[in-house]
PDB file of C-alpha atoms in Angstrom:
ATOM      1  CA  MET A   1      -0.015  -0.120  -0.097  1.00 41.00           C
ATOM      2  CA  PRO A   2       1.565   3.285  -1.013  1.00 45.00           C
ATOM      3  CA  LEU A   3       2.445   5.759   1.758  1.00 45.00           C
ATOM      4  CA  THR A   4       0.210   8.550   1.950  1.00 50.00           C
ATOM      5  CA  VAL A   5       1.851  11.886   2.926  1.00 50.00           C
ATOM      6  CA  PRO A   6      -0.447  14.391   4.828  1.00 55.00           C
ATOM      7  CA  PRO A   7      -0.602  18.102   3.660  1.00 58.00           C
ATOM      8  CA  PRO A   8       1.418  20.365   5.702  1.00 58.00           C
ATOM      9  CA  ALA A   9      -0.421  21.947   8.583  1.00 58.00           C
ATOM     10  CA  THR A  10      -1.744  25.381   8.217  1.00 56.00           C
ATOM     11  CA  PRO A  11       0.195  27.379  10.794  1.00 57.00           C
ATOM     12  CA  PRO A  12      -1.854  29.172  13.249  1.00 57.00           C
ATOM     13  CA  ALA A  13      -2.774  32.818  12.484  1.00 54.00           C
ATOM     14  CA  GLU A  14      -0.168  35.082  14.324  1.00 60.00           C
ATOM     15  CA  ILE A  15      -2.031  36.691  17.113  1.00 59.00           C
ATOM     16  CA  GLN A  16      -2.028  40.440  16.903  1.00 61.00           C
ATOM     17  CA  PRO A  17      -1.567  42.219  20.214  1.00 68.00           C
ATOM     18  CA  ALA A  18      -4.419  44.494  21.043  1.00 75.00           C
ATOM     19  CA  ARG A  19      -4.314  47.911  20.004  1.00 83.00           C
ATOM     20  CA  PRO A  20      -4.048  50.228  22.841  1.00 90.00           C
ATOM     21  CA  SER A  21      -7.243  52.207  23.861  1.00 94.00           C
ATOM     22  CA  PRO A  22      -7.012  56.179  23.486  1.00 95.00           C
ATOM     23  CA  ALA A  23      -7.104  56.426  27.156  1.00 96.00           C
ATOM     24  CA  GLU A  24      -4.177  53.943  27.481  1.00 96.00           C
ATOM     25  CA  LEU A  25      -2.465  56.303  24.767  1.00 97.00           C
ATOM     26  CA  GLU A  26      -3.208  59.304  26.630  1.00 97.00           C
ATOM     27  CA  ASN A  27      -1.722  57.803  29.794  1.00 97.00           C
ATOM     28  CA  ARG A  28       1.281  56.741  28.124  1.00 97.00           C
ATOM     29  CA  LEU A  29       1.882  60.338  26.786  1.00 98.00           C
ATOM     30  CA  LEU A  30       1.176  61.991  30.165  1.00 98.00           C
ATOM     31  CA  ASP A  31       3.539  59.615  31.935  1.00 98.00           C
ATOM     32  CA  ALA A  32       6.216  60.249  29.399  1.00 98.00           C
ATOM     33  CA  TYR A  33       5.584  64.165  30.035  1.00 98.00           C
ATOM     34  CA  ASP A  34       5.900  63.744  33.752  1.00 97.00           C
ATOM     35  CA  TRP A  35       9.129  61.837  33.585  1.00 96.00           C
ATOM     36  CA  GLY A  36      10.655  64.143  31.139  1.00 96.00           C
ATOM     37  CA  GLN A  37      10.841  61.237  28.571  1.00 97.00           C
ATOM     38  CA  PRO A  38      10.319  61.724  24.896  1.00 97.00           C
ATOM     39  CA  LEU A  39       6.601  61.502  24.037  1.00 97.00           C
ATOM     40  CA  PRO A  40       5.502  57.852  22.573  1.00 96.00           C
ATOM     41  CA  PRO A  41       4.975  58.162  18.761  1.00 94.00           C
ATOM     42  CA  GLU A  42       1.715  56.010  19.127  1.00 92.00           C
ATOM     43  CA  ALA A  43      -1.482  57.964  18.361  1.00 91.00           C
ATOM     44  CA  PRO A  44      -5.362  56.579  18.097  1.00 93.00           C
ATOM     45  CA  LYS A  45      -6.865  56.871  14.968  1.00 92.00           C
ATOM     46  CA  GLY A  46     -10.782  57.977  14.312  1.00 92.00           C
ATOM     47  CA  PRO A  47     -12.583  60.518  16.350  1.00 92.00           C
ATOM     48  CA  THR A  48      -9.991  60.933  19.252  1.00 95.00           C
ATOM     49  CA  ALA A  49      -7.041  61.451  16.801  1.00 97.00           C
ATOM     50  CA  ALA A  50      -7.341  65.233  17.124  1.00 97.00           C
ATOM     51  CA  ALA A  51      -7.716  65.435  20.763  1.00 98.00           C
ATOM     52  CA  HIS A  52      -4.402  63.458  21.152  1.00 98.00           C
ATOM     53  CA  ARG A  53      -2.605  65.592  18.945  1.00 98.00           C
ATOM     54  CA  TRP A  54      -4.149  68.678  20.810  1.00 98.00           C
ATOM     55  CA  LEU A  55      -2.448  66.784  24.115  1.00 98.00           C
ATOM     56  CA  GLY A  56       0.846  66.478  22.404  1.00 98.00           C
ATOM     57  CA  ALA A  57       0.845  70.027  21.029  1.00 98.00           C
ATOM     58  CA  ALA A  58       0.152  71.017  24.764  1.00 98.00           C
ATOM     59  CA  ALA A  59       2.896  68.988  25.838  1.00 98.00           C
ATOM     60  CA  THR A  60       5.599  70.552  23.491  1.00 97.00           C
ATOM     61  CA  PHE A  61       4.673  74.077  22.431  1.00 97.00           C
ATOM     62  CA  ASP A  62       6.793  77.032  23.914  1.00 96.00           C
ATOM     63  CA  PRO A  63       4.734  78.819  26.780  1.00 95.00           C
ATOM     64  CA  ARG A  64       6.806  81.984  26.309  1.00 93.00           C
ATOM     65  CA  GLY A  65       5.040  82.995  22.848  1.00 85.00           C
ATOM     66  CA  ASN A  66       4.495  80.189  20.869  1.00 88.00           C
ATOM     67  CA  LEU A  67       0.929  79.186  20.028  1.00 95.00           C
ATOM     68  CA  PRO A  68       0.100  75.255  19.956  1.00 96.00           C
ATOM     69  CA  ALA A  69      -1.506  74.331  16.816  1.00 96.00           C
ATOM     70  CA  ASN A  70      -5.194  73.974  16.645  1.00 97.00           C
ATOM     71  CA  PRO A  71      -6.155  70.259  15.309  1.00 97.00           C
ATOM     72  CA  PHE A  72      -9.457  70.366  15.590  1.00 97.00           C
ATOM     73  CA  ALA A  73     -11.526  70.856  12.130  1.00 96.00           C
ATOM     74  CA  THR A  74     -14.648  72.023  13.973  1.00 95.00           C
ATOM     75  CA  GLY A  75     -17.099  71.623  16.971  1.00 97.00           C
ATOM     76  CA  PRO A  76     -16.592  71.906  20.791  1.00 97.00           C
ATOM     77  CA  GLY A  77     -13.000  70.528  20.515  1.00 97.00           C
ATOM     78  CA  ARG A  78     -12.048  73.651  18.218  1.00 98.00           C
ATOM     79  CA  ARG A  79     -13.873  76.186  20.291  1.00 98.00           C
ATOM     80  CA  GLU A  80     -11.828  74.929  23.368  1.00 98.00           C
ATOM     81  CA  ALA A  81      -8.540  75.133  21.601  1.00 98.00           C
ATOM     82  CA  GLU A  82      -9.142  78.746  20.196  1.00 98.00           C
ATOM     83  CA  ALA A  83     -10.271  80.065  23.643  1.00 98.00           C
ATOM     84  CA  PHE A  84      -6.925  78.780  25.051  1.00 98.00           C
ATOM     85  CA  ARG A  85      -5.046  80.144  22.312  1.00 98.00           C
ATOM     86  CA  ARG A  86      -6.725  83.674  22.897  1.00 97.00           C
ATOM     87  CA  LEU A  87      -5.984  83.332  26.425  1.00 97.00           C
ATOM     88  CA  LEU A  88      -2.256  82.968  25.946  1.00 97.00           C
ATOM     89  CA  THR A  89      -2.254  86.304  24.397  1.00 95.00           C
ATOM     90  CA  ALA A  90      -4.543  88.179  26.337  1.00 96.00           C
ATOM     91  CA  PRO A  91      -4.033  91.541  27.936  1.00 95.00           C
ATOM     92  CA  LYS A  92      -3.304  91.062  31.713  1.00 93.00           C
ATOM     93  CA  ASP A  93      -6.422  93.037  32.702  1.00 95.00           C
ATOM     94  CA  GLN A  94      -8.450  90.569  30.558  1.00 97.00           C
ATOM     95  CA  ILE A  95      -6.695  87.212  31.910  1.00 97.00           C
ATOM     96  CA  SER A  96      -9.092  86.608  35.060  1.00 97.00           C
ATOM     97  CA  GLY A  97     -11.932  86.703  32.898  1.00 97.00           C
ATOM     98  CA  ALA A  98     -10.401  84.579  30.252  1.00 97.00           C
ATOM     99  CA  LEU A  99      -9.396  82.004  32.714  1.00 97.00           C
ATOM    100  CA  LYS A 100     -12.788  81.766  34.460  1.00 96.00           C
ATOM    101  CA  ALA A 101     -14.588  81.307  31.132  1.00 97.00           C
ATOM    102  CA  LEU A 102     -11.940  78.826  29.603  1.00 98.00           C
ATOM    103  CA  PRO A 103     -13.622  75.532  29.203  1.00 97.00           C
ATOM    104  CA  ILE A 104     -11.414  72.420  30.090  1.00 98.00           C
ATOM    105  CA  ARG A 105     -12.825  69.456  28.712  1.00 97.00           C
ATOM    106  CA  ALA A 106      -9.679  68.278  26.814  1.00 98.00           C
ATOM    107  CA  SER A 107      -6.561  67.056  28.787  1.00 98.00           C
ATOM    108  CA  GLY A 108      -4.482  68.905  26.146  1.00 98.00           C
ATOM    109  CA  THR A 109      -6.140  72.041  27.414  1.00 98.00           C
ATOM    110  CA  ALA A 110      -5.454  71.395  31.009  1.00 98.00           C
ATOM    111  CA  LEU A 111      -1.628  70.382  30.422  1.00 98.00           C
ATOM    112  CA  GLY A 112      -1.240  73.591  28.147  1.00 98.00           C
ATOM    113  CA  LEU A 113      -2.856  75.733  31.073  1.00 98.00           C
ATOM    114  CA  TRP A 114      -0.559  74.268  33.543  1.00 98.00           C
ATOM    115  CA  ARG A 115       2.788  74.938  31.670  1.00 98.00           C
ATOM    116  CA  TRP A 116       1.524  78.444  30.564  1.00 98.00           C
ATOM    117  CA  GLY A 117       0.526  79.347  34.295  1.00 98.00           C
ATOM    118  CA  GLN A 118       3.679  77.938  35.778  1.00 97.00           C
ATOM    119  CA  LEU A 119       5.574  80.394  33.574  1.00 97.00           C
ATOM    120  CA  GLN A 120       3.339  83.214  34.467  1.00 97.00           C
ATOM    121  CA  VAL A 121       3.925  82.464  38.171  1.00 97.00           C
ATOM    122  CA  ARG A 122       7.876  82.216  37.772  1.00 96.00           C
ATOM    123  CA  THR A 123       8.293  85.350  35.911  1.00 95.00           C
ATOM    124  CA  GLY A 124       5.898  87.315  38.268  1.00 95.00           C
ATOM    125  CA  THR A 125       3.132  88.006  35.741  1.00 95.00           C
ATOM    126  CA  PHE A 126       0.696  86.517  37.816  1.00 97.00           C
ATOM    127  CA  ASP A 127      -0.341  88.245  41.227  1.00 96.00           C
ATOM    128  CA  ALA A 128      -1.717  86.002  44.069  1.00 97.00           C
ATOM    129  CA  ALA A 129      -5.179  86.623  42.932  1.00 97.00           C
ATOM    130  CA  LEU A 130      -4.579  85.466  39.453  1.00 98.00           C
ATOM    131  CA  ARG A 131      -2.461  82.593  40.587  1.00 98.00           C
ATOM    132  CA  ARG A 132      -5.102  81.182  42.804  1.00 98.00           C
ATOM    133  CA  ILE A 133      -7.867  81.557  39.986  1.00 98.00           C
ATOM    134  CA  TRP A 134      -5.579  79.635  37.633  1.00 98.00           C
ATOM    135  CA  GLU A 135      -4.869  77.102  40.407  1.00 98.00           C
ATOM    136  CA  ASP A 136      -8.441  76.603  41.357  1.00 98.00           C
ATOM    137  CA  ARG A 137      -9.572  76.032  37.392  1.00 98.00           C
ATOM    138  CA  LEU A 138      -7.058  73.264  37.294  1.00 98.00           C
ATOM    139  CA  LEU A 139      -7.947  71.588  40.473  1.00 97.00           C
ATOM    140  CA  ALA A 140     -11.413  71.374  39.285  1.00 96.00           C
ATOM    141  CA  ALA A 141     -10.847  69.683  35.819  1.00 96.00           C
ATOM    142  CA  GLY A 142      -8.358  67.763  33.497  1.00 97.00           C
ATOM    143  CA  PRO A 143      -6.486  64.628  34.109  1.00 97.00           C
ATOM    144  CA  ALA A 144      -5.071  63.295  37.523  1.00 96.00           C
ATOM    145  CA  LEU A 145      -1.646  64.574  36.500  1.00 97.00           C
ATOM    146  CA  THR A 146      -2.585  68.056  36.221  1.00 98.00           C
ATOM    147  CA  ARG A 147      -4.788  68.125  39.059  1.00 97.00           C
ATOM    148  CA  GLY A 148      -1.986  66.749  41.091  1.00 96.00           C
ATOM    149  CA  TYR A 149       0.385  69.265  39.951  1.00 98.00           C
ATOM    150  CA  ALA A 150      -2.050  72.129  40.694  1.00 98.00           C
ATOM    151  CA  LEU A 151      -2.636  70.680  44.167  1.00 97.00           C
ATOM    152  CA  ARG A 152       1.031  70.785  44.881  1.00 97.00           C
ATOM    153  CA  HIS A 153       1.428  74.199  43.679  1.00 98.00           C
ATOM    154  CA  ALA A 154      -1.402  75.660  45.483  1.00 98.00           C
ATOM    155  CA  LEU A 155      -0.294  73.974  48.745  1.00 98.00           C
ATOM    156  CA  CYS A 156       3.368  75.153  48.378  1.00 98.00           C
ATOM    157  CA  TRP A 157       2.285  78.608  47.662  1.00 98.00           C
ATOM    158  CA  ALA A 158      -0.271  78.694  50.737  1.00 98.00           C
ATOM    159  CA  LEU A 159       2.742  77.393  53.034  1.00 98.00           C
ATOM    160  CA  ALA A 160       5.124  80.028  51.830  1.00 98.00           C
ATOM    161  CA  GLU A 161       2.572  82.877  52.342  1.00 98.00           C
ATOM    162  CA  GLN A 162       1.463  81.274  55.674  1.00 98.00           C
ATOM    163  CA  ASP A 163      -2.228  81.553  54.666  1.00 98.00           C
ATOM    164  CA  GLU A 164      -4.158  78.807  56.340  1.00 97.00           C
ATOM    165  CA  ALA A 165      -7.318  80.116  55.052  1.00 98.00           C
ATOM    166  CA  ARG A 166      -6.114  79.243  51.583  1.00 98.00           C
ATOM    167  CA  PHE A 167      -4.753  75.819  52.716  1.00 98.00           C
ATOM    168  CA  ALA A 168      -8.431  75.019  53.996  1.00 97.00           C
ATOM    169  CA  ALA A 169      -9.915  76.259  50.867  1.00 96.00           C
ATOM    170  CA  VAL A 170      -7.608  74.012  48.765  1.00 97.00           C
ATOM    171  CA  ARG A 171      -8.340  71.156  51.052  1.00 95.00           C
ATOM    172  CA  SER A 172     -12.010  71.266  50.560  1.00 93.00           C
ATOM    173  CA  ARG A 173     -11.365  70.652  46.826  1.00 90.00           C
ATOM    174  CA  THR A 174      -9.384  67.402  47.530  1.00 91.00           C
ATOM    175  CA  ASN A 175     -10.581  63.763  47.901  1.00 86.00           C
ATOM    176  CA  GLN A 176      -9.150  61.013  50.232  1.00 85.00           C
ATOM    177  CA  ASP A 177      -6.309  60.394  47.596  1.00 87.00           C
ATOM    178  CA  ALA A 178      -4.555  63.330  48.756  1.00 92.00           C
ATOM    179  CA  GLU A 179      -4.831  63.046  52.572  1.00 93.00           C
ATOM    180  CA  ASP A 180      -1.283  62.158  53.050  1.00 92.00           C
ATOM    181  CA  THR A 181      -0.018  65.042  51.197  1.00 93.00           C
ATOM    182  CA  LEU A 182      -2.449  67.377  53.334  1.00 95.00           C
ATOM    183  CA  LYS A 183      -1.048  66.023  56.670  1.00 95.00           C
ATOM    184  CA  GLY A 184       2.715  66.796  55.357  1.00 95.00           C
ATOM    185  CA  PHE A 185       1.545  70.243  54.792  1.00 97.00           C
ATOM    186  CA  GLN A 186      -0.289  70.509  58.128  1.00 96.00           C
ATOM    187  CA  ARG A 187       3.036  69.426  59.933  1.00 96.00           C
ATOM    188  CA  LEU A 188       4.930  72.028  58.152  1.00 97.00           C
ATOM    189  CA  PHE A 189       2.375  74.714  59.108  1.00 97.00           C
ATOM    190  CA  GLY A 190       2.846  73.510  62.579  1.00 96.00           C
ATOM    191  CA  LEU A 191       6.597  74.205  62.497  1.00 96.00           C
ATOM    192  CA  LEU A 192       6.066  77.965  61.554  1.00 97.00           C
ATOM    193  CA  GLY A 193       7.280  80.079  64.576  1.00 96.00           C
ATOM    194  CA  GLY A 194       8.619  77.083  66.621  1.00 96.00           C
ATOM    195  CA  PRO A 195      12.100  75.881  66.820  1.00 94.00           C
ATOM    196  CA  SER A 196      13.828  73.963  64.092  1.00 92.00           C
ATOM    197  CA  PRO A 197      13.567  70.177  64.602  1.00 91.00           C
ATOM    198  CA  VAL A 198      16.573  68.163  65.137  1.00 92.00           C
ATOM    199  CA  LEU A 199      17.978  66.532  62.168  1.00 92.00           C
ATOM    200  CA  ARG A 200      20.937  63.952  61.769  1.00 92.00           C
ATOM    201  CA  LEU A 201      22.938  65.469  59.182  1.00 94.00           C
ATOM    202  CA  TRP A 202      26.657  64.517  58.115  1.00 95.00           C
ATOM    203  CA  THR A 203      29.227  67.542  57.469  1.00 95.00           C
ATOM    204  CA  LEU A 204      30.921  67.873  54.204  1.00 95.00           C
ATOM    205  CA  PRO A 205      33.675  67.496  53.666  1.00 95.00           C
ATOM    206  CA  GLU A 206      34.587  65.922  56.833  1.00 94.00           C
ATOM    207  CA  LEU A 207      31.688  63.249  57.081  1.00 94.00           C
ATOM    208  CA  ASP A 208      31.046  63.450  60.598  1.00 93.00           C
ATOM    209  CA  TYR A 209      27.451  63.162  61.808  1.00 90.00           C
ATOM    210  CA  ARG A 210      25.534  65.683  64.091  1.00 92.00           C
ATOM    211  CA  ASP A 211      22.125  65.598  65.743  1.00 93.00           C
ATOM    212  CA  SER A 212      21.284  69.408  65.636  1.00 91.00           C
ATOM    213  CA  PRO A 213      18.649  71.863  65.004  1.00 92.00           C
ATOM    214  CA  LEU A 214      19.238  73.978  61.670  1.00 91.00           C
ATOM    215  CA  ASP A 215      20.303  77.382  63.905  1.00 89.00           C
ATOM    216  CA  GLN A 216      23.056  75.403  65.284  1.00 90.00           C
ATOM    217  CA  PHE A 217      25.155  75.150  61.861  1.00 88.00           C
ATOM    218  CA  GLY A 218      26.015  78.758  62.037  1.00 86.00           C
ATOM    219  CA  ALA A 219      23.325  79.899  59.510  1.00 91.00           C
ATOM    220  CA  THR A 220      19.946  81.604  59.435  1.00 94.00           C
ATOM    221  CA  ARG A 221      18.826  80.239  56.304  1.00 96.00           C
ATOM    222  CA  ALA A 222      18.900  76.543  55.090  1.00 96.00           C
ATOM    223  CA  TRP A 223      18.725  75.481  51.367  1.00 96.00           C
ATOM    224  CA  ILE A 224      17.836  72.158  50.702  1.00 96.00           C
ATOM    225  CA  ARG A 225      18.707  70.879  47.039  1.00 95.00           C
ATOM    226  CA  PRO A 226      20.399  67.701  45.568  1.00 93.00           C
ATOM    227  CA  ALA A 227      23.809  68.651  44.238  1.00 93.00           C
ATOM    228  CA  GLU A 228      23.323  68.486  40.357  1.00 89.00           C
ATOM    229  CA  ASP A 229      26.081  67.947  37.583  1.00 88.00           C
ATOM    230  CA  GLY A 230      28.377  71.024  36.671  1.00 87.00           C
ATOM    231  CA  PRO A 231      29.447  73.642  38.821  1.00 88.00           C
ATOM    232  CA  LEU A 232      28.375  73.976  42.475  1.00 90.00           C
ATOM    233  CA  PRO A 233      25.739  76.614  43.042  1.00 90.00           C
ATOM    234  CA  GLU A 234      26.716  79.845  44.610  1.00 91.00           C
ATOM    235  CA  ILE A 235      25.319  79.939  48.174  1.00 93.00           C
ATOM    236  CA  PRO A 236      25.095  83.161  50.080  1.00 93.00           C
ATOM    237  CA  ALA A 237      26.621  83.884  53.587  1.00 92.00           C
ATOM    238  CA  GLY A 238      24.552  82.807  56.349  1.00 93.00           C
ATOM    239  CA  THR A 239      22.973  80.106  54.330  1.00 95.00           C
ATOM    240  CA  ALA A 240      23.612  76.261  55.029  1.00 95.00           C
ATOM    241  CA  TRP A 241      23.440  74.037  52.083  1.00 96.00           C
ATOM    242  CA  ILE A 242      21.767  70.656  52.827  1.00 96.00           C
ATOM    243  CA  ILE A 243      22.313  67.971  50.083  1.00 96.00           C
ATOM    244  CA  PRO A 244      19.698  65.265  49.965  1.00 94.00           C
ATOM    245  CA  SER A 245      21.089  61.783  48.920  1.00 93.00           C
ATOM    246  CA  THR A 246      19.878  60.470  45.778  1.00 89.00           C
ATOM    247  CA  THR A 247      18.531  57.623  47.258  1.00 88.00           C
ATOM    248  CA  GLY A 248      18.096  58.671  50.914  1.00 84.00           C
ATOM    249  CA  THR A 249      17.958  55.108  52.085  1.00 86.00           C
ATOM    250  CA  LEU A 250      19.396  55.661  55.610  1.00 87.00           C
ATOM    251  CA  ASP A 251      17.175  54.686  58.725  1.00 85.00           C
ATOM    252  CA  GLU A 252      17.087  58.264  60.617  1.00 82.00           C
ATOM    253  CA  ARG A 253      18.452  56.485  63.686  1.00 83.00           C
ATOM    254  CA  ASP A 254      21.372  55.028  62.062  1.00 86.00           C
ATOM    255  CA  ALA A 255      24.742  56.435  63.142  1.00 88.00           C
ATOM    256  CA  SER A 256      26.936  55.194  60.011  1.00 90.00           C
ATOM    257  CA  LEU A 257      26.452  55.411  56.460  1.00 92.00           C
ATOM    258  CA  SER A 258      26.014  52.000  54.261  1.00 91.00           C
ATOM    259  CA  ALA A 259      28.578  51.515  51.597  1.00 93.00           C
ATOM    260  CA  PRO A 260      26.397  53.359  48.795  1.00 93.00           C
ATOM    261  CA  LEU A 261      25.656  56.223  50.908  1.00 94.00           C
ATOM    262  CA  LEU A 262      29.390  56.486  52.182  1.00 94.00           C
ATOM    263  CA  ALA A 263      30.416  56.187  48.570  1.00 95.00           C
ATOM    264  CA  GLU A 264      28.017  59.014  47.651  1.00 95.00           C
ATOM    265  CA  GLY A 265      29.266  61.236  50.395  1.00 95.00           C
ATOM    266  CA  ARG A 266      32.803  61.108  49.829  1.00 96.00           C
ATOM    267  CA  LEU A 267      32.052  62.037  46.149  1.00 95.00           C
ATOM    268  CA  LEU A 268      30.285  65.197  47.252  1.00 96.00           C
ATOM    269  CA  ALA A 269      33.170  65.649  49.852  1.00 96.00           C
ATOM    270  CA  ALA A 270      35.485  65.602  47.055  1.00 95.00           C
ATOM    271  CA  ARG A 271      33.458  68.299  44.813  1.00 94.00           C
ATOM    272  CA  LEU A 272      33.537  70.522  47.766  1.00 94.00           C
ATOM    273  CA  ARG A 273      36.807  69.857  48.960  1.00 94.00           C
ATOM    274  CA  SER A 274      38.148  71.043  45.628  1.00 91.00           C
ATOM    275  CA  THR A 275      36.570  74.405  46.035  1.00 90.00           C
ATOM    276  CA  GLY A 276      37.036  74.948  49.294  1.00 91.00           C
ATOM    277  CA  ARG A 277      33.461  74.812  50.171  1.00 91.00           C
ATOM    278  CA  SER A 278      31.219  73.054  52.950  1.00 93.00           C
ATOM    279  CA  ALA A 279      28.021  71.735  53.151  1.00 96.00           C
ATOM    280  CA  LEU A 280      25.656  69.068  54.821  1.00 96.00           C
ATOM    281  CA  PHE A 281      24.658  65.615  53.598  1.00 96.00           C
ATOM    282  CA  ALA A 282      21.115  64.338  54.501  1.00 94.00           C
ATOM    283  CA  PRO A 283      21.221  60.627  53.968  1.00 94.00           C
ATOM    284  CA  SER A 284      17.755  59.733  55.090  1.00 91.00           C
ATOM    285  CA  ARG A 285      14.833  60.635  52.998  1.00 89.00           C
ATOM    286  CA  PRO A 286      12.221  59.329  55.883  1.00 89.00           C
ATOM    287  CA  ALA A 287      13.553  61.922  58.294  1.00 89.00           C
ATOM    288  CA  PHE A 288      12.351  64.791  55.745  1.00 90.00           C
ATOM    289  CA  GLU A 289       9.094  62.954  54.897  1.00 90.00           C
ATOM    290  CA  ARG A 290       8.156  62.615  58.503  1.00 91.00           C
ATOM    291  CA  LEU A 291       8.324  66.557  58.581  1.00 93.00           C
ATOM    292  CA  GLY A 292       6.432  67.001  55.366  1.00 94.00           C
ATOM    293  CA  LEU A 293       9.704  68.284  53.252  1.00 94.00           C
ATOM    294  CA  VAL A 294       9.306  66.430  50.216  1.00 92.00           C
ATOM    295  CA  TRP A 295       9.611  68.685  47.155  1.00 94.00           C
ATOM    296  CA  PHE A 296      12.780  70.499  46.432  1.00 94.00           C
ATOM    297  CA  PRO A 297      14.109  73.069  46.442  1.00 96.00           C
ATOM    298  CA  ILE A 298      13.355  73.867  49.827  1.00 97.00           C
ATOM    299  CA  LEU A 299      14.360  77.233  51.528  1.00 98.00           C
ATOM    300  CA  ILE A 300      13.672  77.636  55.268  1.00 97.00           C
ATOM    301  CA  GLU A 301      14.559  81.065  56.930  1.00 97.00           C
ATOM    302  CA  LEU A 302      14.933  81.226  60.608  1.00 96.00           C
ATOM    303  CA  ASP A 303      14.603  84.287  62.934  1.00 94.00           C
ATOM    304  CA  GLY A 304      17.141  85.754  65.489  1.00 89.00           C
ATOM    305  CA  LYS A 305      16.174  83.121  68.122  1.00 91.00           C
ATOM    306  CA  GLY A 306      16.270  80.303  65.820  1.00 91.00           C
ATOM    307  CA  ALA A 307      12.647  79.817  65.261  1.00 95.00           C
ATOM    308  CA  ILE A 308      11.546  79.079  61.767  1.00 97.00           C
ATOM    309  CA  ARG A 309      10.135  82.195  60.137  1.00 97.00           C
ATOM    310  CA  SER A 310       9.206  80.857  56.820  1.00 98.00           C
ATOM    311  CA  ILE A 311       9.424  77.631  54.706  1.00 98.00           C
ATOM    312  CA  ARG A 312       9.480  78.030  51.023  1.00 98.00           C
ATOM    313  CA  MET A 313       9.120  74.713  49.115  1.00 98.00           C
ATOM    314  CA  GLY A 314       8.956  73.309  45.670  1.00 97.00           C
ATOM    315  CA  ASP A 315       6.951  75.525  43.364  1.00 97.00           C
ATOM    316  CA  ALA A 316       7.036  78.287  45.623  1.00 98.00           C
ATOM    317  CA  ALA A 317      10.874  77.994  46.340  1.00 97.00           C
ATOM    318  CA  PRO A 318      13.194  80.468  44.431  1.00 94.00           C
ATOM    319  CA  ASP A 319      15.220  78.966  41.740  1.00 89.00           C
ATOM    320  CA  ARG A 320      18.270  80.123  43.665  1.00 89.00           C
ATOM    321  CA  PRO A 321      19.068  80.745  47.269  1.00 89.00           C
TER     322      PRO A 321
END
């Protein structure tokens, strides 16, 4: 009987990965923006494509004068984008009304408003009243990312201005997810006018530790910011520079540095020694988090008796000490 050779089996169809949803693509873009990474090239097709392009334009336009391109052909999206574009060129006496009237349905509008308003605050274009209107609009609408940015900004400024009424007003707009953040700011408000807390810091370049309040370091101001690459910043007289560790893994009760932290401290010590400078090394992140000091830079000013006069943190801190 002749041997019958069966026909080759038909290979199974290749399983194609599911195409990300428009919401997933939006979240990927927002995550990339938040981490300072290149924006992903994927984009949705169909009716959500214009909204995604608007979000990309909002993430990349130059808020110092460049207008983001309006990708909407017609409808509410186009009207919203045009309203935002008009806001960017509005005279200062019209900004308040334009902010209040601006519709914020698209995530791109919220992100663009955050980036543009942030610049207005930094350059002093916004006074306190305009800044609060801008913060409140962002707290009320937009994706979780920009609402979180606005919450941080509003709380940092309420602390810097020692405005407990503003803190209470912002708190009333938040949900349970923000409770840990709010408790941190409550602790910082509680420090104002009182003695500096005792912190365990290592001196640089010596790398000796001291448990001491801030006023015992021979300064009336403390500037807390990581040491970036490049030339060391100029620190004014009377200001103690506290350099947080890049990892901050040390338990605040430990009296010796682990090998990675010791290596980090020695590198900082060498940089400072080469320029005849001194600073303080903070290897314990939990010690700062316990106080609510979580966003750098931070400028703490003391009065003549060593009590904390002001705390300017994060968005409300100056770029330089």
